[in-house]
Coordinates of C-alpha atoms (C1' of nucleotides) in Angstrom, one line a residue:
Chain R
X1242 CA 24.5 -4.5 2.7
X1243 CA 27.7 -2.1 3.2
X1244 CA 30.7 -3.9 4.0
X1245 CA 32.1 -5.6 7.8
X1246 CA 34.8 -2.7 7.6
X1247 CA 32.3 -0.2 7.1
X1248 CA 30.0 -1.6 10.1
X1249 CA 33.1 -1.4 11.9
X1250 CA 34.1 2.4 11.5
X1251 CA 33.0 4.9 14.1
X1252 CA 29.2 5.9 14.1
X1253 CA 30.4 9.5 13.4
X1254 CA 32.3 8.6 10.4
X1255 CA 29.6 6.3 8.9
X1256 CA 27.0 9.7 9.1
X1257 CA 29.4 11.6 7.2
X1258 CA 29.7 9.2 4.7
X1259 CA 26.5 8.6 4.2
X1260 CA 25.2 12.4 4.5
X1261 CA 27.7 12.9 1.9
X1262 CA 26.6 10.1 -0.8
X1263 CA 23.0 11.6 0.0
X1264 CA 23.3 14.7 -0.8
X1265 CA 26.1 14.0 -4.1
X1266 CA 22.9 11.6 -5.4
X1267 CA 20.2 14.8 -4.5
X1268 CA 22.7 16.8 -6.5
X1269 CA 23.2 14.8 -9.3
X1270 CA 20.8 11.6 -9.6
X1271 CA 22.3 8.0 -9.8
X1272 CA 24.2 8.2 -13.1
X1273 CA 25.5 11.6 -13.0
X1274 CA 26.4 11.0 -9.4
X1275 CA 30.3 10.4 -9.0
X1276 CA 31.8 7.9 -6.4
X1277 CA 34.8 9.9 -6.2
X1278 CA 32.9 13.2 -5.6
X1279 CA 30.7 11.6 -2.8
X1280 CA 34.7 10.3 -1.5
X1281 CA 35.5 13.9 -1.7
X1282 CA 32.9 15.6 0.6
X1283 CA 32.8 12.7 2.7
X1284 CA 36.7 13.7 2.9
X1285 CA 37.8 10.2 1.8
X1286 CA 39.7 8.5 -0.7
X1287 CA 37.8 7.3 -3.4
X1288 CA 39.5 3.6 -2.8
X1289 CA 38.2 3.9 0.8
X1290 CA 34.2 4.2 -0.6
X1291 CA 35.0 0.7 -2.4
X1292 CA 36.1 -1.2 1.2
X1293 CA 32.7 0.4 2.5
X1294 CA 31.0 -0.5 -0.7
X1295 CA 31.0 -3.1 -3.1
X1296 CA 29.9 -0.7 -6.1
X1297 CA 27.7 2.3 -6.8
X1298 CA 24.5 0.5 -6.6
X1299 CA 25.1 -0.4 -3.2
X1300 CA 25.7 2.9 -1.9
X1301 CA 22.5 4.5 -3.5
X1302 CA 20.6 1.2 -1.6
X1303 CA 21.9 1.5 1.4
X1304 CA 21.4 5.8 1.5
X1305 CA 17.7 4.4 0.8
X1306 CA 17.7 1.9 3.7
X1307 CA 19.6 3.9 6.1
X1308 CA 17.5 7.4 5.1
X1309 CA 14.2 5.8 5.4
X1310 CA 15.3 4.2 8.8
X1311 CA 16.1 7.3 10.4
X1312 CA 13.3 9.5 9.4
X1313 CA 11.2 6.3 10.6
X1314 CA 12.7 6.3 13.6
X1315 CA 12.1 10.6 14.1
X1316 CA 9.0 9.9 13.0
X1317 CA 8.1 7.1 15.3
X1318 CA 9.1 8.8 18.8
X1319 CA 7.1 12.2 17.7
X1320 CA 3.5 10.9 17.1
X1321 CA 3.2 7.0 17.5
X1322 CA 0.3 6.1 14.9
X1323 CA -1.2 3.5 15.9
X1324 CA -5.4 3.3 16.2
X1325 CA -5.6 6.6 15.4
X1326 CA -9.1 8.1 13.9
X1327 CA -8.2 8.8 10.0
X1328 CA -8.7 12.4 10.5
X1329 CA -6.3 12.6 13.4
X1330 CA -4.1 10.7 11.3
X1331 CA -4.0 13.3 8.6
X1332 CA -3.5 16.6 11.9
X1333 CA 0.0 14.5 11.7
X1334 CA 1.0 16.0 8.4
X1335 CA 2.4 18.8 10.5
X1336 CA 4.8 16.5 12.8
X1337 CA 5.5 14.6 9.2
X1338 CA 6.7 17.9 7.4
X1339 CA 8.5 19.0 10.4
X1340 CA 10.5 16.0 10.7
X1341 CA 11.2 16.3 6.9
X1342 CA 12.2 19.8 7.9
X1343 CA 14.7 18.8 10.3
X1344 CA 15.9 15.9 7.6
X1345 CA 15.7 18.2 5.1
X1346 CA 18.2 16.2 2.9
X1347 CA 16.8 13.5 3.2
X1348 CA 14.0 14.6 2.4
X1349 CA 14.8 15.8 -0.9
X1350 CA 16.6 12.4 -1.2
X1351 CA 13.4 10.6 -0.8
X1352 CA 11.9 12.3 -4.3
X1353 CA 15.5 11.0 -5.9
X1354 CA 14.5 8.0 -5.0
X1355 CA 11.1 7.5 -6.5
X1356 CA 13.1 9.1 -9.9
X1357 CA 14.9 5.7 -9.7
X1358 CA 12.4 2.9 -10.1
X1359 CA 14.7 0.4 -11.3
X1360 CA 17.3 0.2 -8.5
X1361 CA 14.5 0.1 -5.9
X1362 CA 11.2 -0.6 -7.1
X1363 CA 10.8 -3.9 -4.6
X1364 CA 11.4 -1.4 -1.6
X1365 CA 9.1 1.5 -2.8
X1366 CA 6.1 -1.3 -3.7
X1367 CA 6.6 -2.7 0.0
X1368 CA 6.4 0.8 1.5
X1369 CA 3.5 1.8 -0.8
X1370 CA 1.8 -1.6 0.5
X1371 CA 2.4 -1.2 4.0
X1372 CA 1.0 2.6 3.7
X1373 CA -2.0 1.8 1.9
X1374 CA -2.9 -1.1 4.2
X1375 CA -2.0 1.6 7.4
X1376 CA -4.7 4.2 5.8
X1377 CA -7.1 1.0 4.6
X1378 CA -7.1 -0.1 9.1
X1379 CA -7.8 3.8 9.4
X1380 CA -10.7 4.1 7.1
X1381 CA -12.2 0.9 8.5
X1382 CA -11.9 2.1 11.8
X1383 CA -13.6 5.3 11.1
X1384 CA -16.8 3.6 9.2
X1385 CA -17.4 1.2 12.4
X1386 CA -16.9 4.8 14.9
X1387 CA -19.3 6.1 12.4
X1388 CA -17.0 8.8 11.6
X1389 CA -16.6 7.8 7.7
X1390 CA -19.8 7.3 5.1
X1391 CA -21.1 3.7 4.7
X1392 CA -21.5 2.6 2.0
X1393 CA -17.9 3.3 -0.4
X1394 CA -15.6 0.9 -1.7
X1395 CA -12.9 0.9 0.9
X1396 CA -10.6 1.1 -2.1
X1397 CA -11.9 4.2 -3.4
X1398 CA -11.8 5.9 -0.4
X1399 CA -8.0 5.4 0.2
X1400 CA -7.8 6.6 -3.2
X1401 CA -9.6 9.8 -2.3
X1402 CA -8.2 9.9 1.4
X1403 CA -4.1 9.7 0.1
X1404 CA -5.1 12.0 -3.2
X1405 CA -6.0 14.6 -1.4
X1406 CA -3.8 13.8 1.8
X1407 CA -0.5 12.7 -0.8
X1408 CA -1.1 16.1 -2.7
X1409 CA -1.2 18.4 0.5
X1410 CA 2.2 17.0 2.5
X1411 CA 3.8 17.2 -0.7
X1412 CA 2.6 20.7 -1.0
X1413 CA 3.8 22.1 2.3
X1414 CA 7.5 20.1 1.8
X1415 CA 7.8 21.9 -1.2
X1416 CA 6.8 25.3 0.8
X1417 CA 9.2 24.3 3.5
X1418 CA 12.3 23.0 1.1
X1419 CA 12.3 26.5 -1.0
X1420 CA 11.9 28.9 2.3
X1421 CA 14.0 26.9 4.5
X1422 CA 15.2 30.1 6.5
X1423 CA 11.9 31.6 7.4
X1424 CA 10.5 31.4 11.0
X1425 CA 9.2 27.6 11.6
X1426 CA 6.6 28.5 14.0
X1427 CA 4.7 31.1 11.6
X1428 CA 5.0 28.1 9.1
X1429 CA 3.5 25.9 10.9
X1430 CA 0.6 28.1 12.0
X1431 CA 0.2 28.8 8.7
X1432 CA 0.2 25.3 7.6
X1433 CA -2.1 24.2 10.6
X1434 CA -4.5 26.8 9.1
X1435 CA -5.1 25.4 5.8
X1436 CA -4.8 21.9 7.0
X1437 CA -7.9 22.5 8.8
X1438 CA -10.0 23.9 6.0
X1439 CA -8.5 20.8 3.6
X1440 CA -10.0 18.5 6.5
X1441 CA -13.2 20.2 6.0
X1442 CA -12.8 19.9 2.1
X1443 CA -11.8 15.9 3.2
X1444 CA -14.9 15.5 5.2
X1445 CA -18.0 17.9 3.2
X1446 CA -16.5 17.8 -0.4
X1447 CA -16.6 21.1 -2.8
X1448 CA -20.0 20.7 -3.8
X1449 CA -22.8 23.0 -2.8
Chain T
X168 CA 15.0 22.2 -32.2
X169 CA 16.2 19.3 -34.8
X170 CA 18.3 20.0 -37.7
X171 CA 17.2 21.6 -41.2
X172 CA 17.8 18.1 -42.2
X173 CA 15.6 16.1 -40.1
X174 CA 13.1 18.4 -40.9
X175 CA 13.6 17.4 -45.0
X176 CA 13.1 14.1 -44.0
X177 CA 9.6 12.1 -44.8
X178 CA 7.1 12.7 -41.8
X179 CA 7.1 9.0 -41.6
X180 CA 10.8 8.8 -40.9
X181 CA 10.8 11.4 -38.8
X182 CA 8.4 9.4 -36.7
X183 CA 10.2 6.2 -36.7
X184 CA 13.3 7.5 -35.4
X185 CA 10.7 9.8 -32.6
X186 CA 9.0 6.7 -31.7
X187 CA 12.4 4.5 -31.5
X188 CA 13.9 7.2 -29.4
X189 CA 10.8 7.8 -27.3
X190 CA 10.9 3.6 -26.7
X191 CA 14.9 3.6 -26.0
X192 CA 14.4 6.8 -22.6
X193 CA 11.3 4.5 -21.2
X194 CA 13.1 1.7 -20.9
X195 CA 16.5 3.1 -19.5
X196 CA 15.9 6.6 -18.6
X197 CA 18.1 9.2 -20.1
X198 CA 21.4 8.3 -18.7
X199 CA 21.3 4.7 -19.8
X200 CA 20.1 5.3 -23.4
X201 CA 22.2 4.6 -26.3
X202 CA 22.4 6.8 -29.2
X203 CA 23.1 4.2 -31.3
X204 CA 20.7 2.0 -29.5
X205 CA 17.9 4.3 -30.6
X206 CA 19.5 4.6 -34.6
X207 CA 19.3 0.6 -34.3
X208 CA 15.7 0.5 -33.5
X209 CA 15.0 3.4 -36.2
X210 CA 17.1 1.2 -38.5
X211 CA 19.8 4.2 -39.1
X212 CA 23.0 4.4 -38.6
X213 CA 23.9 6.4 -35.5
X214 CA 26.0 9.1 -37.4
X215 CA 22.6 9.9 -39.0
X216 CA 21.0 10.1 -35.7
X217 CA 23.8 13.4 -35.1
X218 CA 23.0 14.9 -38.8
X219 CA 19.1 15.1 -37.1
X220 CA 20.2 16.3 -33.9
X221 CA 22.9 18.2 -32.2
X222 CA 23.3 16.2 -29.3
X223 CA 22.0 13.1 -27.1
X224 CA 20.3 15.8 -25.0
X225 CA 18.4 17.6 -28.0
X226 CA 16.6 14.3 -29.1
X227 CA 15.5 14.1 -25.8
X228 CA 13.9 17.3 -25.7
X229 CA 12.6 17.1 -29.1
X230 CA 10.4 14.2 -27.6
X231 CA 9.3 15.9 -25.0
X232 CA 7.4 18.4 -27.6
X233 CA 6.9 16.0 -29.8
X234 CA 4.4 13.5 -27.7
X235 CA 3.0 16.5 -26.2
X236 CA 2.0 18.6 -29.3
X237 CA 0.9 15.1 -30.0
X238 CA -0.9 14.1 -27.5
X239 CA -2.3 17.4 -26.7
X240 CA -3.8 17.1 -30.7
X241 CA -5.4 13.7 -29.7
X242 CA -6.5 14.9 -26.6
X243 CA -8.2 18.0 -28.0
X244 CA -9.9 16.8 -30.9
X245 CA -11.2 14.4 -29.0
X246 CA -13.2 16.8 -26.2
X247 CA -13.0 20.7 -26.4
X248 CA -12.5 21.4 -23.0
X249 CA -13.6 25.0 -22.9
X250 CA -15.2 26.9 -20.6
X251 CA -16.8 23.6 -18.9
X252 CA -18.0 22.7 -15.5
X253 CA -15.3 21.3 -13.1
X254 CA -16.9 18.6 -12.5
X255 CA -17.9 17.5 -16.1
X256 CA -14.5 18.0 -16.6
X257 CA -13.2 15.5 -14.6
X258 CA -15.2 13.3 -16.4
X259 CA -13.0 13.8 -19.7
X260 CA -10.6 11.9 -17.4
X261 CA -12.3 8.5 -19.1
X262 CA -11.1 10.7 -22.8
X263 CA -7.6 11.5 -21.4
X264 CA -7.4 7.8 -20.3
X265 CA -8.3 6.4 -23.5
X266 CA -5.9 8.5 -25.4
X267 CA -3.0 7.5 -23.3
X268 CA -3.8 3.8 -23.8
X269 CA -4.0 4.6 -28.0
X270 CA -0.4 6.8 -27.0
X271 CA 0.7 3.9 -24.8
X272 CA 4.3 4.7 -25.2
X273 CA 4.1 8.3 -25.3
X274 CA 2.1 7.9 -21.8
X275 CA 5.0 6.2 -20.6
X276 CA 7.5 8.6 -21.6
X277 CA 5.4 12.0 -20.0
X278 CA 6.2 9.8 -16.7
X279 CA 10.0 9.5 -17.6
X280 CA 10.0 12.8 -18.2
X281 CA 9.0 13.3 -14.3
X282 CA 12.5 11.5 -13.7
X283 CA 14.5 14.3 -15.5
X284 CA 13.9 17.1 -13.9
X285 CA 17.5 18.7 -14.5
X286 CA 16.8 18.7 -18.4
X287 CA 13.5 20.0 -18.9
X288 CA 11.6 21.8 -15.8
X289 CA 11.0 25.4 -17.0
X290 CA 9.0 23.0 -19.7
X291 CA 7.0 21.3 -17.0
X292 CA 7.1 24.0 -14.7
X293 CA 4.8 25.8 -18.0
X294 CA 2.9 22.6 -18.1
X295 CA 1.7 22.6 -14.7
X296 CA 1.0 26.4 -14.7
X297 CA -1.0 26.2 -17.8
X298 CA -3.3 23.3 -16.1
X299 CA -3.2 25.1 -12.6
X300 CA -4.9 28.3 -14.2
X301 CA -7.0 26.1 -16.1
X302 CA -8.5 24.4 -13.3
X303 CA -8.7 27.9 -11.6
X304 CA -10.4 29.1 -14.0
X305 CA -13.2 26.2 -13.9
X306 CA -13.3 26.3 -10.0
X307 CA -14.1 30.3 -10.3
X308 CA -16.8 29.3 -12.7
X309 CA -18.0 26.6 -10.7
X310 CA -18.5 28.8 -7.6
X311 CA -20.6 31.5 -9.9
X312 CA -22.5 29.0 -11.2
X313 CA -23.3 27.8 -7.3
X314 CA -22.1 24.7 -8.3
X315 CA -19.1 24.9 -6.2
X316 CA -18.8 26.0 -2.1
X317 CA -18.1 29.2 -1.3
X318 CA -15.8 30.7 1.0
X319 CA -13.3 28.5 1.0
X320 CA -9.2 29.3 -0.5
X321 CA -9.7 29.3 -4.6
X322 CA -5.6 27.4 -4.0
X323 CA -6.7 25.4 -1.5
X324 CA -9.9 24.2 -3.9
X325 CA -7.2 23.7 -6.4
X326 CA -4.9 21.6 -4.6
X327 CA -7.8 19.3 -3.4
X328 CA -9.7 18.9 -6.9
X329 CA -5.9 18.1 -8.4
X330 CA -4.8 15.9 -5.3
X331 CA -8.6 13.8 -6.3
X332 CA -8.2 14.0 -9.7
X333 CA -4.7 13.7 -10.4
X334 CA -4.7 10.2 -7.8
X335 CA -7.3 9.0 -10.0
X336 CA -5.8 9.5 -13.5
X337 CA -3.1 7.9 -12.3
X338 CA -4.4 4.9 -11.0
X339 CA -6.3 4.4 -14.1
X340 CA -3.7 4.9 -16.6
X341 CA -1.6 2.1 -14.3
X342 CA -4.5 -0.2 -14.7
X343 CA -4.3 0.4 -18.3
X344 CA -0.8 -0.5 -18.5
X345 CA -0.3 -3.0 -16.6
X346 CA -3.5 -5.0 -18.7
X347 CA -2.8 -3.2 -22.1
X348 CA -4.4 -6.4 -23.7
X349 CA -7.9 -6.6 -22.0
X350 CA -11.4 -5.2 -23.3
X351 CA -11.1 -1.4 -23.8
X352 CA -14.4 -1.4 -23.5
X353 CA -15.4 -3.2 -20.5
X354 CA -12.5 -1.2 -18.5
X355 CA -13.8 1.9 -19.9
X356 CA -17.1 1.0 -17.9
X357 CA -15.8 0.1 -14.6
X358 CA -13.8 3.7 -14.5
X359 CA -17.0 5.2 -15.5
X360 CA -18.3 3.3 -12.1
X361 CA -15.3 4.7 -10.5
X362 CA -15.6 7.9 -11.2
X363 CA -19.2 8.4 -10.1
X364 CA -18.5 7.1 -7.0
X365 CA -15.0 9.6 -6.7
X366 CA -17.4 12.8 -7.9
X367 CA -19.8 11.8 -5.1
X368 CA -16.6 12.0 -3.0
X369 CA -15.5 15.1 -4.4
X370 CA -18.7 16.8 -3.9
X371 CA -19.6 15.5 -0.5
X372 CA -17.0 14.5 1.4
X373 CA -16.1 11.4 3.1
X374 CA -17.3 12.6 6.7
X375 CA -20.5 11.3 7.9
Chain F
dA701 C1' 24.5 11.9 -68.6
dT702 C1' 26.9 14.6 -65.5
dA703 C1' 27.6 17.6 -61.9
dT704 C1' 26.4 19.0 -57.5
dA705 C1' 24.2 19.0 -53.4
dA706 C1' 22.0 16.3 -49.7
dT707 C1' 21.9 12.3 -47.0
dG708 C1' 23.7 8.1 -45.1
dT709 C1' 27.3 5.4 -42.8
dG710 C1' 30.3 3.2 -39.4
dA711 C1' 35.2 3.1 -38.1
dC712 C1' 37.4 5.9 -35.1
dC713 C1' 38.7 9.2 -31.2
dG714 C1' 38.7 11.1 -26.7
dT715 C1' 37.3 11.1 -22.3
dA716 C1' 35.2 10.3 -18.1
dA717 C1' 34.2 7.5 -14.5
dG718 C1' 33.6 2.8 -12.2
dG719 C1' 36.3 -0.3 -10.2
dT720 C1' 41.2 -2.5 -8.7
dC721 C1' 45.3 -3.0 -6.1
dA722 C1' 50.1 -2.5 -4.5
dT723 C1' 51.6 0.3 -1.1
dT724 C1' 51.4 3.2 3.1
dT725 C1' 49.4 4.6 7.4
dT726 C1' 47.1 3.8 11.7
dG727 C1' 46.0 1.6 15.9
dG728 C1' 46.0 -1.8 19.3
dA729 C1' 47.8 -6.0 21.8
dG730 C1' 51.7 -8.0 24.2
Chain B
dC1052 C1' 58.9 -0.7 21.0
dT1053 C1' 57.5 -4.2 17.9
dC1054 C1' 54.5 -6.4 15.2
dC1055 C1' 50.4 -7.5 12.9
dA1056 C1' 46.0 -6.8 11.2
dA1057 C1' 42.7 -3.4 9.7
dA1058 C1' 42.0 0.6 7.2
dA1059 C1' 43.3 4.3 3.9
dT1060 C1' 45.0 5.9 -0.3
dG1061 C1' 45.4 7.4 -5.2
dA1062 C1' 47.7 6.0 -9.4
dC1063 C1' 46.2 3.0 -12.7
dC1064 C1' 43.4 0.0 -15.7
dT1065 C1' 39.3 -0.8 -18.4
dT1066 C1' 35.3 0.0 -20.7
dA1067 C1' 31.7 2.1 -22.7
dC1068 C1' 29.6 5.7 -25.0
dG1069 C1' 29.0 10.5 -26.9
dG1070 C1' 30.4 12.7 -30.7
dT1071 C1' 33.3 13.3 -35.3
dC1072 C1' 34.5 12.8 -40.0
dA1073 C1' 36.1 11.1 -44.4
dC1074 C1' 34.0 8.6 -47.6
dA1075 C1' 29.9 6.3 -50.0
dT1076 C1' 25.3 6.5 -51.7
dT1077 C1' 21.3 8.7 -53.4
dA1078 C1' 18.5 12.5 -55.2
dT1079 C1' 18.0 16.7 -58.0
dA1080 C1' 18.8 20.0 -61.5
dT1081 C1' 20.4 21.1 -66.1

DNA sequence: ATATAATGTGACCGTAAGGTCATTTTGGAG
DNA sequence: CTCCAAAATGACCTTACGGTCACATTATAT
């Protein structure tokens, strides 16, 4: 989507540039967001952003694509996913928020984007279809090891699996974003901690 | 927050221009929205629209409380919610449902307001506070009663009833979006079916 | 009926920011 | 060293929209 010129400018430069546009649009949103400010900490001329760029737009997009890409990747070589049992699956939370950890800023700039539903709704449906058909594979797997009730719409227990799942990454991102500085291996102690009573929570319910 | 003016004005003015500027931030977020977009739909001139409110900003706010107090009215004449068993009370979320689709618009706008987080989050921050205590509270209950587990994290009980619950509001209040024009009724019955089958969840788990 | 206050109005102003472009600088090939 | 293409730059243009204000209209009181 960026420009040949961009494409063509050192791998270095391109980071900076695009580190910088992430965190002016964390900052300030899409609108308020200015394309000479994003020039400015990117320590280029605003004219420069437009031979990268063809408008605004296009530099939000492409942060998207080239944020989600890299965390992706992160994510990938850490814990590869595939056939997992569901429960393992959710143990990965704590690779998940340490990656986000690590990408902090792109992390934030991954709740930016869901505040933006107009520029990129066809890419947040897609990944919200691709993840919801991963943890669909998951849950069938897990009825037929006999590890997950018969019996429930496989619908409803996504629902129920990314509700509770959904509610306690973003929990623990949160905890990491606001206490950035403290010591990441009491953190993630701490983190593994509750994780395992939520599983319990996941697997028995709250009710007596 | 509005002028003395505004507040001279007859109640059903005052919710004209309210309902044309609640309409206007849905469909282009607060950045995008015209002030004299929103005077056009309330049939006013915009000059009028600044003798009710001080600024672009203001009017915004001044939804905010206004759909709530609103909706919160709506919501509690319909069920008291006092001092009530968790899990009863998550089946008020067929109520809450049914209100949003009457408030169609106003539902839509509590999700814009998500997206602005720079103009009004000591607001939400108080909003989710007020429903975290509240849920607290019934979870406390719940565990005297011997309805709920004990010795399990009261937070950590939170965050899993909310992660269910909140996933499932959602989803419903999507639904009834999306197919504002179908039979109230017959949706109101297949969430009922839903929401048996998500309490089972919620109280037993989806481990075998 | 008249005076006075309250409300309504839209042309107008100022400004900020997206986008352009003529010019300069840089870098590499011969 | 020379030359040319690619890249960098920032002054400038344009537009759009938030906000103002002088004037018009309507309501109220006496």
């Amino acid at each position: 989507m960026p420009t040949e010129t961009f494409s063509r400018l050192p791998p270095k430069k391109q980071e900076r540039v695009m580190r910088a546009a992430v965190s002016e649009f964390i900052q300030n949103g899409f609108e308020r967001a200015k394309v000479e400010d994003i020039a400015a900490r990117a320590q280029v001329a605003k004219g420069s952003m437009y031979q990268y760029f063809h408008d605004k737009r296009e530099i939000f997009l492409y942060c998207a694509q080239w944020g989600l890409d890299l965390i992706m990747r992160k994510l990938d070589q850490r814990a590869p996913t595939d056939d997992m049992d569901v429960f393992a699956y959710f143990h990965e939370t704590v690779s998940k928020v340490q990656v986000m950890r690590e990408e902090h800023e792109l992390a934030l700039f991954m709740q930016v984007m869901t505040r933006e539903p107009g520029l990129l709704d066809e890419t947040m449906r897609g990944m919200y279809e691709v993840a919801d058909g991963y943890v669909r594979k998951l849950i069938r797997n897990g009825i037929a090891r006999g590890a997950v009730r018969k019996g429930l719409d496989e619908e409803l227990l996504k629902e129920y699996f990314l509700g509770v799942t959904d509610r306690f990454e973003r929990r623990w991102m949160a905890k990491y974003i606001d206490f950035s500085a403290a010591d990441p291996t009491a953190w993630s102690a701490a983190m593994q901690r509750e994780l395992d009573q939520m599983l319990d929570l996941l697997k028995n319910g709250m009710g007596c």
